N, CA, C and O of each residue as an XYZ file, in Angstrom:
516
protein
N       3.448     -2.274     11.711
C       3.739     -2.281     13.130
C       4.717     -1.155     13.444
O       5.729     -1.012     12.759
N       4.434     -0.361     14.459
C       5.261      0.791     14.820
C       6.433      0.362     15.685
O       6.289     -0.445     16.603
N       7.606      0.924     15.372
C       8.817      0.647     16.137
C       9.312      1.946     16.730
O       9.106      3.014     16.153
N       9.959      1.865     17.871
C      10.571      3.035     18.458
C      12.013      2.705     18.811
O      12.306      1.673     19.415
N      12.898      3.599     18.421
C      14.308      3.483     18.769
C      14.544      4.525     19.857
O      14.445      5.723     19.591
N      14.847      4.102     21.041
C      14.994      5.025     22.161
C      16.433      5.540     22.190
O      17.379      4.771     22.362
N      16.580      6.858     22.019
C      17.892      7.488     22.070
C      18.198      7.970     23.482
O      19.365      8.079     23.859
N      17.188      8.254     24.249
C      17.320      8.590     25.661
C      15.960      8.305     26.280
O      15.038      7.885     25.582
N      15.827      8.524     27.565
C      14.561      8.225     28.226
C      13.400      9.072     27.716
O      12.255      8.620     27.722
N      13.685     10.299     27.276
C      12.623     11.227     26.935
C      12.334     11.378     25.444
O      11.266     11.867     25.077
N      13.242     10.976     24.597
C      13.121     11.338     23.187
C      13.238     10.136     22.262
O      14.325      9.856     21.756
N      12.141      9.419     22.031
C      12.221      8.305     21.089
C      12.207      8.789     19.647
O      11.659      9.847     19.335
N      12.811      8.006     18.783
C      12.672      8.194     17.347
C      11.571      7.242     16.939
O      11.685      6.033     17.145
N      10.506      7.773     16.363
C       9.364      6.944     16.002
C       9.419      6.610     14.521
O       9.519      7.501     13.678
N       9.355      5.347     14.214
C       9.436      4.908     12.829
C       8.243      4.025     12.526
O       7.911      3.123     13.294
N       7.605      4.291     11.404
C       6.477      3.493     10.969
C       6.639      3.238      9.486
O       6.596      4.176      8.690
N       6.822      2.010      9.107
C       7.062      1.704      7.703
C       8.458      2.140      7.304
O       9.280      2.456      8.165
N       8.731      2.159      6.037
C      10.071      2.510      5.571
C      10.215      3.981      5.209
O      11.333      4.447      4.989
N       9.108      4.730      5.140
C       9.177      6.112      4.680
C       9.072      7.159      5.779
O       9.330      8.334      5.519
N       8.707      6.780      6.986
C       8.455      7.762      8.022
C       9.450      7.607      9.159
O       9.614      6.523      9.719
N      10.107      8.705      9.489
C      11.027      8.738     10.620
C      10.813     10.067     11.320
O      11.049     11.125     10.735
N      10.371     10.022     12.562
C      10.067     11.231     13.310
C      11.005     11.341     14.502
O      11.290     10.354     15.180
N      11.476     12.550     14.746
C      12.372     12.793     15.861
C      11.871     13.996     16.642
O      11.578     15.036     16.052
N      11.770     13.872     17.938
C      11.344     14.987     18.770
C      12.316     16.149     18.651
O      13.530     15.961     18.713
N      11.784     17.340     18.481
C      12.593     18.533     18.265
C      13.505     18.820     19.455
O      14.622     19.303     19.272
N      13.055     18.535     20.644
C      13.843     18.808     21.831
C      15.165     18.028     21.807
O      16.166     18.486     22.356
N      15.165     16.875     21.184
C      16.372     16.056     21.081
C      17.459     16.769     20.273
O      18.650     16.561     20.507
N      17.045     17.606     19.328
C      18.007     18.286     18.454
C      18.666     19.491     19.097
O      19.788     19.844     18.733
N      17.993     20.133     20.048
C      18.534     21.344     20.656
C      19.833     21.039     21.397
O      19.902     20.113     22.205
N      20.842     21.823     21.109
C      22.148     21.632     21.731
C      23.023     20.617     21.020
O      24.182     20.421     21.387
N      22.467     19.969     20.001
C      23.232     18.983     19.240
C      24.336     19.666     18.448
O      24.135     20.762     17.925
N      25.477     19.045     18.355
C      26.572     19.597     17.563
C      26.254     19.503     16.082
O      25.806     18.465     15.595
N      26.493     20.606     15.365
C      26.364     20.612     13.912
C      27.772     20.565     13.341
O      28.641     21.349     13.722
N      27.975     19.651     12.439
C      29.291     19.487     11.825
C      29.226     19.865     10.359
O      28.145     19.999      9.785
N      30.400     20.035      9.758
C      30.440     20.214      8.310
C      30.735     18.864      7.668
O      30.828     17.853      8.364
N      30.882     18.842      6.352
C      31.079     17.584      5.647
C      32.431     16.935      5.946
O      32.657     15.786      5.565
N      33.331     17.651      6.622
C      34.616     17.086      7.043
C      34.539     16.508      8.452
O      35.511     15.936      8.945
N      33.385     16.657      9.098
C      33.216     16.184     10.461
C      33.662     17.179     11.518
O      33.659     16.861     12.707
N      34.050     18.394     11.096
C      34.470     19.428     12.044
C      33.230     20.048     12.688
O      32.258     20.361     12.000
N      33.265     20.221     13.981
C      32.145     20.828     14.696
C      32.132     22.328     14.433
O      33.116     23.022     14.686
N      31.004     22.821     13.920
C      30.845     24.245     13.637
C      30.162     24.974     14.783
O      30.332     26.183     14.936
N      29.412     24.272     15.567
C      28.669     24.866     16.663
C      27.572     23.921     17.099
O      27.637     22.717     16.848
N      26.557     24.474     17.757
C      25.443     23.658     18.217
C      24.124     24.228     17.702
O      24.019     25.413     17.384
N      23.137     23.367     17.631
C      21.808     23.783     17.192
C      21.140     24.522     18.348
O      20.806     23.924     19.371
N      20.950     25.823     18.173
C      20.392     26.684     19.224
C      18.874     26.650     19.216
O      18.254     26.536     20.273
N      18.266     26.748     18.043
C      16.814     26.745     17.937
C      16.397     26.471     16.501
O      17.218     26.410     15.586
N      15.101     26.309     16.343
C      14.504     26.066     15.027
C      13.430     27.121     14.826
O      12.626     27.372     15.724
N      13.414     27.745     13.640
C      12.461     28.801     13.319
C      11.404     28.225     12.380
O      11.724     27.689     11.319
N      10.144     28.344     12.786
C       9.022     27.798     12.021
C       8.225     28.932     11.400
O       7.928     29.927     12.061
N       7.879     28.780     10.126
C       6.994     29.719      9.442
C       5.567     29.393      9.895
O       5.034     28.339      9.548
N       4.961     30.274     10.651
C       3.637     29.995     11.215
C       2.522     29.986     10.175
O       1.454     29.428     10.427
N       2.751     30.593      9.011
C       1.722     30.561      7.962
C       1.692     29.209      7.266
O       0.617     28.712      6.928
N       2.852     28.609      7.048
C       2.919     27.340      6.321
C       3.086     26.139      7.239
O       2.783     25.010      6.853
N       3.571     26.382      8.464
C       3.837     25.279      9.379
C       5.141     24.561      9.089
O       5.434     23.531      9.698
N       5.924     25.093      8.167
C       7.188     24.464      7.792
C       8.354     25.091      8.542
O       8.307     26.251      8.950
N       9.396     24.292      8.710
C      10.611     24.807      9.325
C      11.340     25.653      8.290
O      11.576     25.198      7.171
N      11.693     26.868      8.652
C      12.407     27.759      7.751
C      13.909     27.735      7.994
O      14.697     27.619      7.055
N      14.301     27.844      9.262
C      15.720     27.962      9.586
C      16.081     27.159     10.820
O      15.273     26.975     11.731
N      17.298     26.695     10.824
C      17.939     26.216     12.042
C      18.858     27.351     12.471
O      19.429     28.040     11.625
N      19.003     27.547     13.750
C      19.890     28.591     14.243
C      21.106     27.917     14.871
O      20.997     27.171     15.845
N      22.250     28.197     14.292
C      23.526     27.643     14.724
C      24.173     28.591     15.724
O      24.320     29.782     15.451
N      24.556     28.067     16.872
C      25.311     28.855     17.855
C      26.785     28.535     17.633
O      27.255     27.436     17.927
N      27.495     29.524     17.108
C      28.929     29.366     16.853
C      29.646     29.534     18.184
O      29.348     30.473     18.923
N      30.581     28.651     18.507
C      31.226     28.701     19.829
C      31.873     30.046     20.116
O      32.392     30.717     19.223
N      31.828     30.411     21.368
C      32.456     31.671     21.773
C      33.951     31.451     21.995
O      34.425     30.328     22.173
N      34.647     32.537     21.978
C      36.067     32.507     22.303
C      36.256     33.332     23.565
O      35.290     33.844     24.131
N      37.478     33.457     23.995
C      37.736     34.250     25.191
C      37.493     35.735     24.954
O      37.297     36.489     25.907
N      37.503     36.158     23.705
C      37.341     37.580     23.400
C      35.969     37.933     22.848
O      35.633     39.112     22.741
N      35.177     36.939     22.497
C      33.876     37.234     21.888
C      32.821     36.251     22.385
O      33.117     35.072     22.574
N      31.585     36.727     22.601
C      30.505     35.824     23.002
C      30.068     34.982     21.798
O      30.429     35.292     20.663
N      29.293     33.921     22.042
C      28.813     33.103     20.926
C      27.971     33.937     19.963
O      27.230     34.822     20.391
N      28.081     33.661     18.686
C      27.266     34.309     17.661
C      26.261     33.289     17.155
O      26.517     32.085     17.164
N      25.124     33.784     16.718
C      24.101     32.928     16.138
C      24.066     33.156     14.639
O      24.291     34.268     14.161
N      23.782     32.089     13.901
C      23.689     32.154     12.448
C      22.449     31.388     12.005
O      22.222     30.259     12.441
N      21.659     31.997     11.149
C      20.507     31.319     10.573
C      20.985     30.464      9.411
O      21.730     30.924      8.545
N      20.546     29.224      9.408
C      20.881     28.296      8.325
C      19.557     27.813      7.740
O      18.745     27.229      8.458
N      19.326     28.047      6.448
C      18.077     27.561      5.852
C      17.931     26.052      6.090
O      18.889     25.291      5.955
N      16.737     25.652      6.437
C      16.504     24.241      6.770
C      16.941     23.325      5.630
O      17.452     22.232      5.872
N      16.741     23.769      4.389
C      17.104     22.932      3.240
C      18.615     22.741      3.125
O      19.064     21.846      2.408
N      19.410     23.563      3.816
C      20.868     23.444      3.747
C      21.413     22.394      4.711
O      22.588     22.036      4.629
N      20.587     21.901      5.615
C      21.033     20.865      6.536
C      20.942     19.501      5.866
O      19.991     19.212      5.141
N      21.935     18.677      6.117
C      21.984     17.325      5.570
C      21.759     16.363      6.733
O      22.494     16.392      7.721
N      20.747     15.516      6.614
C      20.386     14.590      7.677
C      21.133     13.272      7.543
O      21.169     12.668      6.472
N      21.722     12.842      8.641
C      22.258     11.480      8.771
C      21.239     10.744      9.626
O      21.324     10.771     10.854
N      20.275     10.085      8.989
C      19.159      9.462      9.699
C      19.613      8.336     10.617
O      19.010      8.127     11.669
N      20.651      7.614     10.248
C      21.130      6.527     11.091
C      21.652      7.034     12.434
O      21.495      6.372     13.460
N      22.273      8.212     12.420
C      22.829      8.781     13.650
C      21.934      9.864     14.245
O      22.239     10.411     15.305
N      20.824     10.177     13.563
C      19.880     11.212     14.018
C      20.589     12.523     14.287
O      20.451     13.108     15.361
N      21.353     12.983     13.297
C      22.032     14.268     13.425
C      22.175     14.920     12.060
O      21.993     14.287     11.020
N      22.510     16.220     12.097
C      22.614     17.020     10.887
C      24.028     17.524     10.684
O      24.823     17.617     11.619
N      24.319     17.847      9.430
C      25.554     18.553      9.090
C      25.180     19.635      8.081
O      24.087     19.624      7.515
N      26.112     20.572      7.864
C      25.896     21.611      6.861
C      27.159     21.746      6.029
O      28.259     21.436      6.488
N      26.989     22.208      4.813
C      28.112     22.416      3.900
C      28.665     23.811      4.129
O      28.354     24.740      3.384
N      29.475     23.952      5.146
C      30.082     25.244      5.460
C      31.402     24.996      6.173
O      31.633     23.927      6.739
N      32.241     25.980      6.133
C      33.536     25.939      6.815
C      33.550     27.044      7.862
O      32.740     27.970      7.801
N      34.454     26.954      8.811
C      34.567     27.993      9.833
C      34.761     29.370      9.198
O      34.123     30.341      9.604
N      35.646     29.448      8.202
C      35.903     30.754      7.576
C      34.688     31.265      6.813
O      34.526     32.475      6.655
N      33.823     30.355      6.332
C      32.589     30.781      5.655
C      31.651     31.487      6.626
O      31.032     32.495      6.285
N      31.553     30.954      7.829
C      30.638     31.539      8.808
C      31.055     32.954      9.191
O      30.210     33.788      9.516
N      32.346     33.221      9.154
C      32.808     34.571      9.489
C      32.323     35.598      8.472
O      32.232     36.785      8.784
N      32.008     35.141      7.244
C      31.515     36.035      6.192
C      29.994     36.124      6.155
O      29.436     36.987      5.477
N      29.335     35.248      6.872
C      27.875     35.265      6.898
C      27.399     36.247      7.961
O      28.039     36.393      9.002
N      26.277     36.922      7.706
C      25.747     37.828      8.726
C      25.209     37.045      9.927
O      24.172     36.387      9.840
N      25.920     37.126     11.031
C      25.465     36.500     12.261
C      24.739     37.526     13.103
O      24.591     38.679     12.697
N      24.288     37.117     14.264
C      23.590     38.040     15.150
C      23.787     37.614     16.591
O      24.199     36.490     16.877
N      23.487     38.525     17.479
C      23.650     38.316     18.896
C      22.394     37.665     19.470
O      21.296     37.869     18.953
N      22.552     36.897     20.515
C      21.412     36.222     21.154
C      20.325     37.206     21.602
O      19.144     36.861     21.627
N      20.725     38.411     21.950
C      19.760     39.378     22.461
C      19.215     40.316     21.383
O      18.357     41.150     21.673
N      19.698     40.194     20.149
C      19.245     41.086     19.080
C      19.091     40.302     17.778
O      19.978     40.307     16.924
N      17.947     39.628     17.645
C      17.685     38.815     16.467
C      17.303     39.705     15.285
O      16.700     40.763     15.470
N      17.657     39.276     14.072
C      17.261     40.047     12.893
C      15.772     39.873     12.598
O      15.084     39.072     13.231
N      15.302     40.633     11.634
C      13.905     40.518     11.184
C      13.819     39.317     10.240
O      13.878     39.469      9.019
N      13.680     38.131     10.818
C      13.711     36.879     10.036
C      12.607     36.791      8.990
O      12.749     36.059      8.010
N      11.513     37.520      9.175
C      10.412     37.491      8.211
C      10.619     38.471      7.060
O       9.839     38.476      6.108
N      11.651     39.295      7.134
C      11.941     40.270      6.083
C      12.461     39.543      4.838
O      13.481     38.858      4.918
N      11.784     39.676      3.690
C      12.212     38.976      2.476
C      13.653     39.301      2.054
O      14.352     38.426      1.544
N      14.100     40.533      2.257
C      15.482     40.897      1.894
C      16.473     40.131      2.764
O      17.492     39.653      2.265
N      16.185     40.010      4.057
C      17.051     39.250      4.957
C      17.049     37.777      4.558
O      18.101     37.138      4.537
N      15.882     37.240      4.243
C      15.773     35.834      3.847
C      16.583     35.561      2.581
O      17.271     34.544      2.496
N      16.506     36.467      1.590
C      17.273     36.278      0.354
C      18.776     36.284      0.630
O      19.526     35.500      0.049
N      19.203     37.170      1.514
C      20.621     37.260      1.848
C      21.113     35.969      2.503
O      22.157     35.438      2.127
N      20.368     35.472      3.472
C      20.759     34.232      4.173
C      20.653     33.034      3.231
O      21.565     32.210      3.171
N      19.547     32.936      2.499
C      19.384     31.818      1.570
C      20.466     31.830      0.499
O      20.952     30.774      0.094
N      20.847     33.021      0.035
C      21.893     33.142     -0.984
C      23.237     32.687     -0.505
O      24.049     32.207     -1.296
N      23.495     32.826      0.783
C      24.771     32.397      1.352
C      24.935     30.889      1.216
O      26.041     30.399      0.990
N      23.837     30.155      1.354
C      23.872     28.683      1.297
C      23.450     28.129     -0.053
O      23.391     26.911     -0.224
N      23.158     28.992     -1.013
C      22.715     28.545     -2.334
C      23.881     27.947     -3.102
O      24.998     28.462     -3.060
N      23.609     26.858     -3.802
C      24.656     26.245     -4.622
C      24.648     26.754     -6.049
O      25.451     26.322     -6.875
N      23.738     27.675     -6.338
C      23.644     28.238     -7.701
C      24.763     29.200     -7.980
O      24.836     29.762     -9.072
């Protein structure tokens, strides 16, 4: 029997059995992304999908702007996000000072996300190896 947990009028979480939990992507946009300490790192700006495989490749984190700088965007490999299914939200293992060392980009000038060299650089930033 299918159950739905309504988080808002437009975005139900659909659950069927014990192994399947589906969440509408629109619900995630603008959601705060925290680190493992619960500190807010920014918000989920968008999700990048590999059109050849149909898999999600990256989440794009919008790092908050300051009075002197506009918001920066950072690609976070999808595998680096940690899901809290009970709260329907994600966190990442990063600190504010870590993001300053990661190659970010401007909203109006996205990098070549399909470039393997760029992918290795971003994936390496979040690699635990």
